[in-house]
Backbone as XML, in Angstrom:
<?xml version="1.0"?>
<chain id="A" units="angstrom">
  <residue number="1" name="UNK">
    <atom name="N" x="0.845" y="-1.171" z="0.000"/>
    <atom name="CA" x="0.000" y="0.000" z="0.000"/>
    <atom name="C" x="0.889" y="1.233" z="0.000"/>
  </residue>
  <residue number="2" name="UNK">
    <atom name="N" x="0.291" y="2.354" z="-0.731"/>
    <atom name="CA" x="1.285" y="3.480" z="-0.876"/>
    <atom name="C" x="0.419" y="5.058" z="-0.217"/>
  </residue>
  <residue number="3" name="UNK">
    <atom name="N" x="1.126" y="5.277" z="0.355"/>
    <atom name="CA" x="-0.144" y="6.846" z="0.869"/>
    <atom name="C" x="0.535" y="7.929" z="0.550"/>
  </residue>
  <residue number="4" name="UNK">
    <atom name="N" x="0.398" y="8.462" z="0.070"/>
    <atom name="CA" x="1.144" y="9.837" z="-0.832"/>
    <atom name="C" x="0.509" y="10.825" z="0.267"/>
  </residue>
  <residue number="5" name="UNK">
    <atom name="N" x="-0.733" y="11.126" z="0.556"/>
    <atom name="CA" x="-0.931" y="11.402" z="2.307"/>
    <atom name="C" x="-2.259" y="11.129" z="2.887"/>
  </residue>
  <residue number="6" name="UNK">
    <atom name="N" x="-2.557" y="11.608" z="3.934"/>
    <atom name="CA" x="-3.317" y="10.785" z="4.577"/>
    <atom name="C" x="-5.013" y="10.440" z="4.222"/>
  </residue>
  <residue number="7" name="UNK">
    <atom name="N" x="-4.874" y="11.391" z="3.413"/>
    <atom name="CA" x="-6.327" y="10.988" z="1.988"/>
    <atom name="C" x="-6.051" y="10.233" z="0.950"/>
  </residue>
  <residue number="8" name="UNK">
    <atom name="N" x="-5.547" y="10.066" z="0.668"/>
    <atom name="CA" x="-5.162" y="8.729" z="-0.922"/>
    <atom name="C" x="-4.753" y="7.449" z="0.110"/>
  </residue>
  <residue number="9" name="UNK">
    <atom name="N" x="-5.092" y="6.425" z="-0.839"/>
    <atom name="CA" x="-4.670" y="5.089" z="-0.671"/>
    <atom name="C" x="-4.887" y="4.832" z="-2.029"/>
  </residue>
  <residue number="10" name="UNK">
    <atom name="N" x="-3.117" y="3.805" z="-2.867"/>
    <atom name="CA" x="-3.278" y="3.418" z="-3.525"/>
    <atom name="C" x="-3.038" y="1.845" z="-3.429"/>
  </residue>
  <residue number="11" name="UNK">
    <atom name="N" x="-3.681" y="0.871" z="-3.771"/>
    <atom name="CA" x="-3.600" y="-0.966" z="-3.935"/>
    <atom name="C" x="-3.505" y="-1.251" z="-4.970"/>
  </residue>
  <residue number="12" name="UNK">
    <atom name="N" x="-2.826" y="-2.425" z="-4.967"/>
    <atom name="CA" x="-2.728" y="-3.078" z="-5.461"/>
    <atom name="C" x="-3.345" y="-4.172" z="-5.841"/>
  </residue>
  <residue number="13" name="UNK">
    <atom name="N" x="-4.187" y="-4.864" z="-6.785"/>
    <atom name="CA" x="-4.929" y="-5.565" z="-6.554"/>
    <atom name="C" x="-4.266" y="-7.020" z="-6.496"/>
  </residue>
  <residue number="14" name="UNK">
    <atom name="N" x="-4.617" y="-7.854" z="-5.857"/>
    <atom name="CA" x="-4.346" y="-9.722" z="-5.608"/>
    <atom name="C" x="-4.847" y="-10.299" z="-6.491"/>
  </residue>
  <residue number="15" name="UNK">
    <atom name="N" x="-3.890" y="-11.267" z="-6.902"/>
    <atom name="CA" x="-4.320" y="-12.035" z="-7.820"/>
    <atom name="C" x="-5.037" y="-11.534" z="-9.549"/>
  </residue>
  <residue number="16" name="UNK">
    <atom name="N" x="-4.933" y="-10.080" z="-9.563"/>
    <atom name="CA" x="-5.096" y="-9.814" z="-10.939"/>
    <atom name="C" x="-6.634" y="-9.319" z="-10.728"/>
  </residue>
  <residue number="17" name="UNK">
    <atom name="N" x="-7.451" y="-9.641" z="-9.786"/>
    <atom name="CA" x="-8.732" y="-9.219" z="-9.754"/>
    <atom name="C" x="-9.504" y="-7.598" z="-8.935"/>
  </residue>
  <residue number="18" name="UNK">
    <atom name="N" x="-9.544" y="-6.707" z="-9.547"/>
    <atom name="CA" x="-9.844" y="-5.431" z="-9.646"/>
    <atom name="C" x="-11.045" y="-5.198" z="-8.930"/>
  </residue>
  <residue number="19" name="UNK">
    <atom name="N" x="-12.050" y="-6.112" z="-8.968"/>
    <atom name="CA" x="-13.068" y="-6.030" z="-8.096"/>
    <atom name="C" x="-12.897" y="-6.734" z="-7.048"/>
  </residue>
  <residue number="20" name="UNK">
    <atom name="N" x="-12.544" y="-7.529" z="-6.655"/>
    <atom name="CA" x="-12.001" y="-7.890" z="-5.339"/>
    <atom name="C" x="-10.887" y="-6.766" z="-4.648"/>
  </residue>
  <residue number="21" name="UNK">
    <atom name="N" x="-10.088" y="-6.560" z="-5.310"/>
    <atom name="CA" x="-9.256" y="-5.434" z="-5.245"/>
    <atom name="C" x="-10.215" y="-4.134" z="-4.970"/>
  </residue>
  <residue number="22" name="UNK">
    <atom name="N" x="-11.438" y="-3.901" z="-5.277"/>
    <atom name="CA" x="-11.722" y="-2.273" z="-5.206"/>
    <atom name="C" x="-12.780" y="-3.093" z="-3.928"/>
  </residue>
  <residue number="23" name="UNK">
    <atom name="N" x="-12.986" y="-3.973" z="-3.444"/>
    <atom name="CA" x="-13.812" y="-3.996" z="-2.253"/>
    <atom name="C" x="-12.603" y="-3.773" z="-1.118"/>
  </residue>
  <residue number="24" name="UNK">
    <atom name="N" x="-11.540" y="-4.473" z="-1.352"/>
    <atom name="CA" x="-10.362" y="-3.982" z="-0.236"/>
    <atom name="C" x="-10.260" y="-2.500" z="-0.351"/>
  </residue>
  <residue number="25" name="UNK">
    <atom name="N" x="-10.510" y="-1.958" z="-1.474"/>
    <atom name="CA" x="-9.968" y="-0.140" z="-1.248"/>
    <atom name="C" x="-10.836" y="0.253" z="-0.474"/>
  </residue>
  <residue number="26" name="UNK">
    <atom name="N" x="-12.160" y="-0.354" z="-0.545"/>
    <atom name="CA" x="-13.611" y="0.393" z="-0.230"/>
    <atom name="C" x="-13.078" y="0.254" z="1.659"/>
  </residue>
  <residue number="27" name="UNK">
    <atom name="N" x="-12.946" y="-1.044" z="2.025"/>
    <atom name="CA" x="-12.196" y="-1.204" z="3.651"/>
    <atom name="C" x="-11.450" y="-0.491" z="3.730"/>
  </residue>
  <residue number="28" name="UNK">
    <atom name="N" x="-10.244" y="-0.195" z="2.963"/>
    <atom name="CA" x="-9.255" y="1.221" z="3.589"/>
    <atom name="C" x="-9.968" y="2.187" z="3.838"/>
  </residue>
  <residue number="29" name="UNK">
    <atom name="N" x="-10.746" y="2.696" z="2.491"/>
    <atom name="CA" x="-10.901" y="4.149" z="2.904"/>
    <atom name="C" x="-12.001" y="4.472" z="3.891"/>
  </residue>
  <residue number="30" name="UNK">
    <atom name="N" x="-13.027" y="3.186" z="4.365"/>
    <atom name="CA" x="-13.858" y="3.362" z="5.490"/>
    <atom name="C" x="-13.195" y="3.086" z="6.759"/>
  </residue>
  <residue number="31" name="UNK">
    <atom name="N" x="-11.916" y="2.299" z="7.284"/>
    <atom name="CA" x="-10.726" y="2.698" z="8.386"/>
    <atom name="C" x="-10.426" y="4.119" z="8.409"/>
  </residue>
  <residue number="32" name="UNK">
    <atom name="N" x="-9.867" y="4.282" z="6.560"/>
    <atom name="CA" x="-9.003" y="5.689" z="6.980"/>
    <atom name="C" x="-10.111" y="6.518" z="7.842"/>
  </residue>
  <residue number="33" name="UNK">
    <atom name="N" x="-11.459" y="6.707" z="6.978"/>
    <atom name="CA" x="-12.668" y="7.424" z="8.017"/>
    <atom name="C" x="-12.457" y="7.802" z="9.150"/>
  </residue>
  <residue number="34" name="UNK">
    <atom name="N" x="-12.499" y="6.224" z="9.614"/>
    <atom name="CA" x="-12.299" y="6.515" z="11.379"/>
    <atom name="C" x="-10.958" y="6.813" z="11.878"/>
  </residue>
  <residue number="35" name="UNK">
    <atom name="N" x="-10.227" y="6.608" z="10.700"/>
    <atom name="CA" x="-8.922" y="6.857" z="11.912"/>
    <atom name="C" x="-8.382" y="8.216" z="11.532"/>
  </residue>
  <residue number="36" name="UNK">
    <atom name="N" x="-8.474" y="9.029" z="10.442"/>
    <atom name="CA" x="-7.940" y="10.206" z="10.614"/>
    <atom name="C" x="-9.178" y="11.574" z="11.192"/>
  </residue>
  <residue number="37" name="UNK">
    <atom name="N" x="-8.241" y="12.197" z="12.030"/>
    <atom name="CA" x="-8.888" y="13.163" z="12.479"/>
    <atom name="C" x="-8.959" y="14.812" z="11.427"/>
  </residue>
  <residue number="38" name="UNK">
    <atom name="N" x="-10.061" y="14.680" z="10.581"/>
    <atom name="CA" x="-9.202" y="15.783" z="9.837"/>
    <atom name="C" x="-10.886" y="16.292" z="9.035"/>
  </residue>
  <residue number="39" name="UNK">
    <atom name="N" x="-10.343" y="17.809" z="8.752"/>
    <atom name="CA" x="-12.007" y="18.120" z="8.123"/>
    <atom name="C" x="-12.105" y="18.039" z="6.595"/>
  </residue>
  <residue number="40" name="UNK">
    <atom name="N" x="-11.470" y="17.383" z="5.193"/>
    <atom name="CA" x="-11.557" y="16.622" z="4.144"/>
    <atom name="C" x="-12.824" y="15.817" z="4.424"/>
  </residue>
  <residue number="41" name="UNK">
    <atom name="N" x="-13.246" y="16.678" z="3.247"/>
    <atom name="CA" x="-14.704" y="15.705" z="3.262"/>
    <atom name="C" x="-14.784" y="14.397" z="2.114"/>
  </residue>
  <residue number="42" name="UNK">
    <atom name="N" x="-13.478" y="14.372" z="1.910"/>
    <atom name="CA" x="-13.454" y="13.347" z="0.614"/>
    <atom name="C" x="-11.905" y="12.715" z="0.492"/>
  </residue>
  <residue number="43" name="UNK">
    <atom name="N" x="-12.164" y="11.231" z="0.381"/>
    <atom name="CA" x="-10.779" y="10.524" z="0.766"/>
    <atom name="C" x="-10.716" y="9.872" z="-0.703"/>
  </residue>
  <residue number="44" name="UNK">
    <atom name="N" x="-9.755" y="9.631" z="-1.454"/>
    <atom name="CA" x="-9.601" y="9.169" z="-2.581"/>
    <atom name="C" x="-8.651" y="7.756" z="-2.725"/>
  </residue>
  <residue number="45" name="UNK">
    <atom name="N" x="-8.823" y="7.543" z="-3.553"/>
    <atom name="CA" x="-8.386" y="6.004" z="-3.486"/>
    <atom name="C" x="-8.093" y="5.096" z="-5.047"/>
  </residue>
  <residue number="46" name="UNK">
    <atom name="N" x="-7.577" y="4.642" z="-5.269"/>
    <atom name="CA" x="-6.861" y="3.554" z="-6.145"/>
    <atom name="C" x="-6.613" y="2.468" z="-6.214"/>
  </residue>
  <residue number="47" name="UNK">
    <atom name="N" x="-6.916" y="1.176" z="-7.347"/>
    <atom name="CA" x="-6.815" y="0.029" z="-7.106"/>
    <atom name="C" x="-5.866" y="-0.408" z="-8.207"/>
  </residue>
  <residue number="48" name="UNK">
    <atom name="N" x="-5.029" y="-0.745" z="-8.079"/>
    <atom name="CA" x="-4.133" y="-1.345" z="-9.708"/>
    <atom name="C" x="-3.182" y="-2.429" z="-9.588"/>
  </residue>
  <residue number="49" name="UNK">
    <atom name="N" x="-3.353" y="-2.844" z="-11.125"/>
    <atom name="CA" x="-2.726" y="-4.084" z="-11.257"/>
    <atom name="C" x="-1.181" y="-4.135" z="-11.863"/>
  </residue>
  <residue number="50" name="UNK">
    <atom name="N" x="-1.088" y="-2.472" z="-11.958"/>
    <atom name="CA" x="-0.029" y="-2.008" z="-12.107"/>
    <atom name="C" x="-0.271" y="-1.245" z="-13.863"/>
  </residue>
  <residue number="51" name="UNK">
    <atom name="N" x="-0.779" y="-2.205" z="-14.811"/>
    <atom name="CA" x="-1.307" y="-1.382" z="-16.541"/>
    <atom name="C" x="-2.273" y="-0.867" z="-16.174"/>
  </residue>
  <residue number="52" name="UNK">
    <atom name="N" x="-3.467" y="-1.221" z="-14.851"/>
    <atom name="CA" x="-4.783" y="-1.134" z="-15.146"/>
    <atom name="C" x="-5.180" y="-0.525" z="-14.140"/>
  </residue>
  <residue number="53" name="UNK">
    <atom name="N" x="-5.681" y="0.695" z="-14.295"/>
    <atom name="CA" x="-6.296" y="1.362" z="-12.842"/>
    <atom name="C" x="-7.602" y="1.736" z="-12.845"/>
  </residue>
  <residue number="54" name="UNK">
    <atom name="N" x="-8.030" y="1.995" z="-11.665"/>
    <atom name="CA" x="-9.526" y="2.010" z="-11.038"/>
    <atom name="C" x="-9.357" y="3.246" z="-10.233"/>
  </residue>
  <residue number="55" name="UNK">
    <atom name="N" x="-10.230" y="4.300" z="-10.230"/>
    <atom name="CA" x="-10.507" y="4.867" z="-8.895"/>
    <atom name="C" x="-11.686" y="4.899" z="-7.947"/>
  </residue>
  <residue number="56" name="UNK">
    <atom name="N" x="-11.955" y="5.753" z="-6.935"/>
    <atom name="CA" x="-13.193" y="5.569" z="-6.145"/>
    <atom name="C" x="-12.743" y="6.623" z="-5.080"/>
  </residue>
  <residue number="57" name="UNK">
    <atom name="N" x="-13.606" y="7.332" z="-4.559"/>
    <atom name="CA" x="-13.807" y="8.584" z="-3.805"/>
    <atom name="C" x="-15.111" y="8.017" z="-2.655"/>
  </residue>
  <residue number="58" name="UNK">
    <atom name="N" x="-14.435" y="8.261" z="-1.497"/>
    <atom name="CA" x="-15.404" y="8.017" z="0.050"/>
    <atom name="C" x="-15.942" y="9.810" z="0.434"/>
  </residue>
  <residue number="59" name="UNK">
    <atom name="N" x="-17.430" y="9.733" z="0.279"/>
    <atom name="CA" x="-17.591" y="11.017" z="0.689"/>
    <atom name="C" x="-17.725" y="11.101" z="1.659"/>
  </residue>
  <residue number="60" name="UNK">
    <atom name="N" x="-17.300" y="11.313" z="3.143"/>
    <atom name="CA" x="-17.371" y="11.360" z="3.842"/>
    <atom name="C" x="-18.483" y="11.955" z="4.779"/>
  </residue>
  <residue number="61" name="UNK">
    <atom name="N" x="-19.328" y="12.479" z="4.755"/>
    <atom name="CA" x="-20.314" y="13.058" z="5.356"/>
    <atom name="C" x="-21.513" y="12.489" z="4.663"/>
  </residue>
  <residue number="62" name="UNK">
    <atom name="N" x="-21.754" y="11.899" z="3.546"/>
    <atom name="CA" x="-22.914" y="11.027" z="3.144"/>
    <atom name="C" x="-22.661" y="9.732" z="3.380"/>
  </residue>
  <residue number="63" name="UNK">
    <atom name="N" x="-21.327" y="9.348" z="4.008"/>
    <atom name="CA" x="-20.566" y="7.956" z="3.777"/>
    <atom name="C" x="-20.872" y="7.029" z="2.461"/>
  </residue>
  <residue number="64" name="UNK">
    <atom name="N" x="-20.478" y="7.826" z="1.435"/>
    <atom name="CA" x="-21.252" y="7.534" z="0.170"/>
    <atom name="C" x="-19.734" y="6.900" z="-0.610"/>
  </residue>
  <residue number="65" name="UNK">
    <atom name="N" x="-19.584" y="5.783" z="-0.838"/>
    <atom name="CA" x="-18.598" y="5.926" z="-1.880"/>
    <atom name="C" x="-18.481" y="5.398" z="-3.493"/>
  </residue>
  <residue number="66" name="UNK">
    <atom name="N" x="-18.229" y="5.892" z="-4.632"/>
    <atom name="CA" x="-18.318" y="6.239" z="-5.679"/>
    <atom name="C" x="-17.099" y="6.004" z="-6.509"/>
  </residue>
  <residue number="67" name="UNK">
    <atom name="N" x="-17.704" y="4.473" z="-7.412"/>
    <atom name="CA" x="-16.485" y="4.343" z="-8.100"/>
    <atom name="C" x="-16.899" y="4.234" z="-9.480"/>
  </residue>
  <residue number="68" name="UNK">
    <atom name="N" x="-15.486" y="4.626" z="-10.208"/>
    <atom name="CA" x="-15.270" y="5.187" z="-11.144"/>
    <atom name="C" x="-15.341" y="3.904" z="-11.784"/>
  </residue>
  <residue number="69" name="UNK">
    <atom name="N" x="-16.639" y="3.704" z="-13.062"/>
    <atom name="CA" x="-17.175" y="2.694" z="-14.145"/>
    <atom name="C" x="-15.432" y="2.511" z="-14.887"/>
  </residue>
  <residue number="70" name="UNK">
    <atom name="N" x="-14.860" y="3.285" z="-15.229"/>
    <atom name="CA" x="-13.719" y="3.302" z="-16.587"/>
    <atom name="C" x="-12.449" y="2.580" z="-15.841"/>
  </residue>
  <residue number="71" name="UNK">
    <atom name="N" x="-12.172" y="1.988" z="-16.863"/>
    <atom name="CA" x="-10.870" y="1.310" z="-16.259"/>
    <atom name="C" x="-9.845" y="1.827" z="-17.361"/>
  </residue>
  <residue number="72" name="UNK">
    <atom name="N" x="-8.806" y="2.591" z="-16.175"/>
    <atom name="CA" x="-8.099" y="2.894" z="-17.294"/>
    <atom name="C" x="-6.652" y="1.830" z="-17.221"/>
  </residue>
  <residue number="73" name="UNK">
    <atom name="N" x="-6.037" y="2.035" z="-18.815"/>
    <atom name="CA" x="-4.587" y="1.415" z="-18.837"/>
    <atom name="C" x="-3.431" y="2.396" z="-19.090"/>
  </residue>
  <residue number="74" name="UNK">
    <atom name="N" x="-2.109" y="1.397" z="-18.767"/>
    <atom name="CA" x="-1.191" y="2.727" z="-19.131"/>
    <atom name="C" x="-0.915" y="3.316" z="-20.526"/>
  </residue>
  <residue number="75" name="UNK">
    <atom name="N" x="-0.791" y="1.886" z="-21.152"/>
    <atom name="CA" x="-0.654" y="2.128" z="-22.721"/>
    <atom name="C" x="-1.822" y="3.284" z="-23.485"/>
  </residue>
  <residue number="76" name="UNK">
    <atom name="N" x="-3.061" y="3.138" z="-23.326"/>
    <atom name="CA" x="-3.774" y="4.162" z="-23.685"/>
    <atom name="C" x="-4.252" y="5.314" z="-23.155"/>
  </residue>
  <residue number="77" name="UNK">
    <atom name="N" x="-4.347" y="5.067" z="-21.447"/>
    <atom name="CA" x="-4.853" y="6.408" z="-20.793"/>
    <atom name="C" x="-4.155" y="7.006" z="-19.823"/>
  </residue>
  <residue number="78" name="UNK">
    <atom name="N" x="-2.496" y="7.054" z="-20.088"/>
    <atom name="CA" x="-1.588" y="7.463" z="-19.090"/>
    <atom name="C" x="-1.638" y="8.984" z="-18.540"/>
  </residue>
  <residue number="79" name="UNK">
    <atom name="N" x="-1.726" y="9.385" z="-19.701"/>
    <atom name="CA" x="-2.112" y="10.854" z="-19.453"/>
    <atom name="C" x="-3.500" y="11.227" z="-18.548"/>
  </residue>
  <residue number="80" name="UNK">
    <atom name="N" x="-4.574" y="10.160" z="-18.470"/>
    <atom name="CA" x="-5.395" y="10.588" z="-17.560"/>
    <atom name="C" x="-5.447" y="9.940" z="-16.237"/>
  </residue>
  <residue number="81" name="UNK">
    <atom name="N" x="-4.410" y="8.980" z="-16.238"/>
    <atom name="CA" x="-4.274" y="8.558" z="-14.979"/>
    <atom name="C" x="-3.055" y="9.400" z="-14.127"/>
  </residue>
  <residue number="82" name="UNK">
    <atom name="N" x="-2.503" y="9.800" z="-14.768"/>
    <atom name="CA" x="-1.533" y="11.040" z="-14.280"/>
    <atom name="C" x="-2.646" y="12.313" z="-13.804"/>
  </residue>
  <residue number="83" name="UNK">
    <atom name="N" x="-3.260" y="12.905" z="-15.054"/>
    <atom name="CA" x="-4.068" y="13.412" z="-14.121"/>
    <atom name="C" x="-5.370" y="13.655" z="-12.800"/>
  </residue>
  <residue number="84" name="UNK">
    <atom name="N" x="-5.382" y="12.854" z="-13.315"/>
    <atom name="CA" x="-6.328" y="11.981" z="-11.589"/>
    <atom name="C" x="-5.489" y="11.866" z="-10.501"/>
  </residue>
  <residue number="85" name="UNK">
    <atom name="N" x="-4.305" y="11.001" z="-10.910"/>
    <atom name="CA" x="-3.472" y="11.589" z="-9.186"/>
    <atom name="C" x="-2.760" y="12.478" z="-8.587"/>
  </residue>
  <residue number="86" name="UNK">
    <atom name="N" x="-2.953" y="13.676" z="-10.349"/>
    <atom name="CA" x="-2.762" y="15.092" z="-9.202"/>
    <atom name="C" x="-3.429" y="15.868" z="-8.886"/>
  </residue>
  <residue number="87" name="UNK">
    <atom name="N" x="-4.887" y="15.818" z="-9.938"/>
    <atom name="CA" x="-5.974" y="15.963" z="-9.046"/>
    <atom name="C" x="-6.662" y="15.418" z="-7.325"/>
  </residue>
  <residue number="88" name="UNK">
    <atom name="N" x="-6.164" y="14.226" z="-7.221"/>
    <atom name="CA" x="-6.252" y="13.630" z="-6.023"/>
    <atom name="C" x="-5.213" y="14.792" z="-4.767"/>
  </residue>
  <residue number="89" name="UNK">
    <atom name="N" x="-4.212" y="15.080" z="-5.658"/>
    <atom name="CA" x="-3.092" y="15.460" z="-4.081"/>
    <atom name="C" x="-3.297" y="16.893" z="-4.614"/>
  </residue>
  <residue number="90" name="UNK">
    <atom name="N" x="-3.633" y="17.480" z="-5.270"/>
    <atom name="CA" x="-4.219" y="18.879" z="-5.379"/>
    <atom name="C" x="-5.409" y="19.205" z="-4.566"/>
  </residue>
  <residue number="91" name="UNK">
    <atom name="N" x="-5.947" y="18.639" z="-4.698"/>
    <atom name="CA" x="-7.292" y="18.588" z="-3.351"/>
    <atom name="C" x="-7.240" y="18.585" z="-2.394"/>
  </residue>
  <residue number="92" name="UNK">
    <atom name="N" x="-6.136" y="17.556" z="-2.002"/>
    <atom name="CA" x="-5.500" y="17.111" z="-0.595"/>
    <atom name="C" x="-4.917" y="18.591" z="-0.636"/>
  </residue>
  <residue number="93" name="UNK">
    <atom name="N" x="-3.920" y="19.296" z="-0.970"/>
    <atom name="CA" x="-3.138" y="20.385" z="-0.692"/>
    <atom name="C" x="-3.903" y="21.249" z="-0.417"/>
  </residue>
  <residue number="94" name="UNK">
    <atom name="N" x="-4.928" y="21.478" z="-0.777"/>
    <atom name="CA" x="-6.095" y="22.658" z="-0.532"/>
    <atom name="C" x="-7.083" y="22.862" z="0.885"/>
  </residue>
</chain>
């Protein structure tokens, strides 16, 4: 697991499977919930198989969380998976 800070979590998924993999993200980011003390109303999150990524956002005050239908890869959507995780720590910085 990698935390760039205390709102992102990125995984890795086991065994190659992405939805099993994005139910483990869904458990991080409802821990992170409880365990960070902080007023971010939105914790972000990542699941990958390393070509293939997933995201998903915990809203925190609806405890709503929301994942992203598109799966992206590196070969074709690098450029938007780059920007998603600096959109992720741009948010966080704010």
């Amino acid at each position: 697991m990698i935390k760039f800070t205390s709102n992102v979590i990125i995984l890795e998924a086991k065994n190659g499977d992405l939805e099993r993999g994005f139910n483990q993200l869904a458990v991080e980011l409802i821990a992170l919930d409880k365990y960070i003390e902080s007023d971010q109303e939105l914790l972000y999150g990542a699941i990958t198989l390393g070509d293939v990524w997933r995201f998903g956002v915990l809203d925190r005050s609806n405890k709503l969380l929301k994942k992203d239908m598109e799966a992206y890869t590196l070969l074709s959507d690098l450029k938007e998976i780059v920007l998603i995780l600096i959109g992720m720590l741009e948010l966080k910085a704010n």
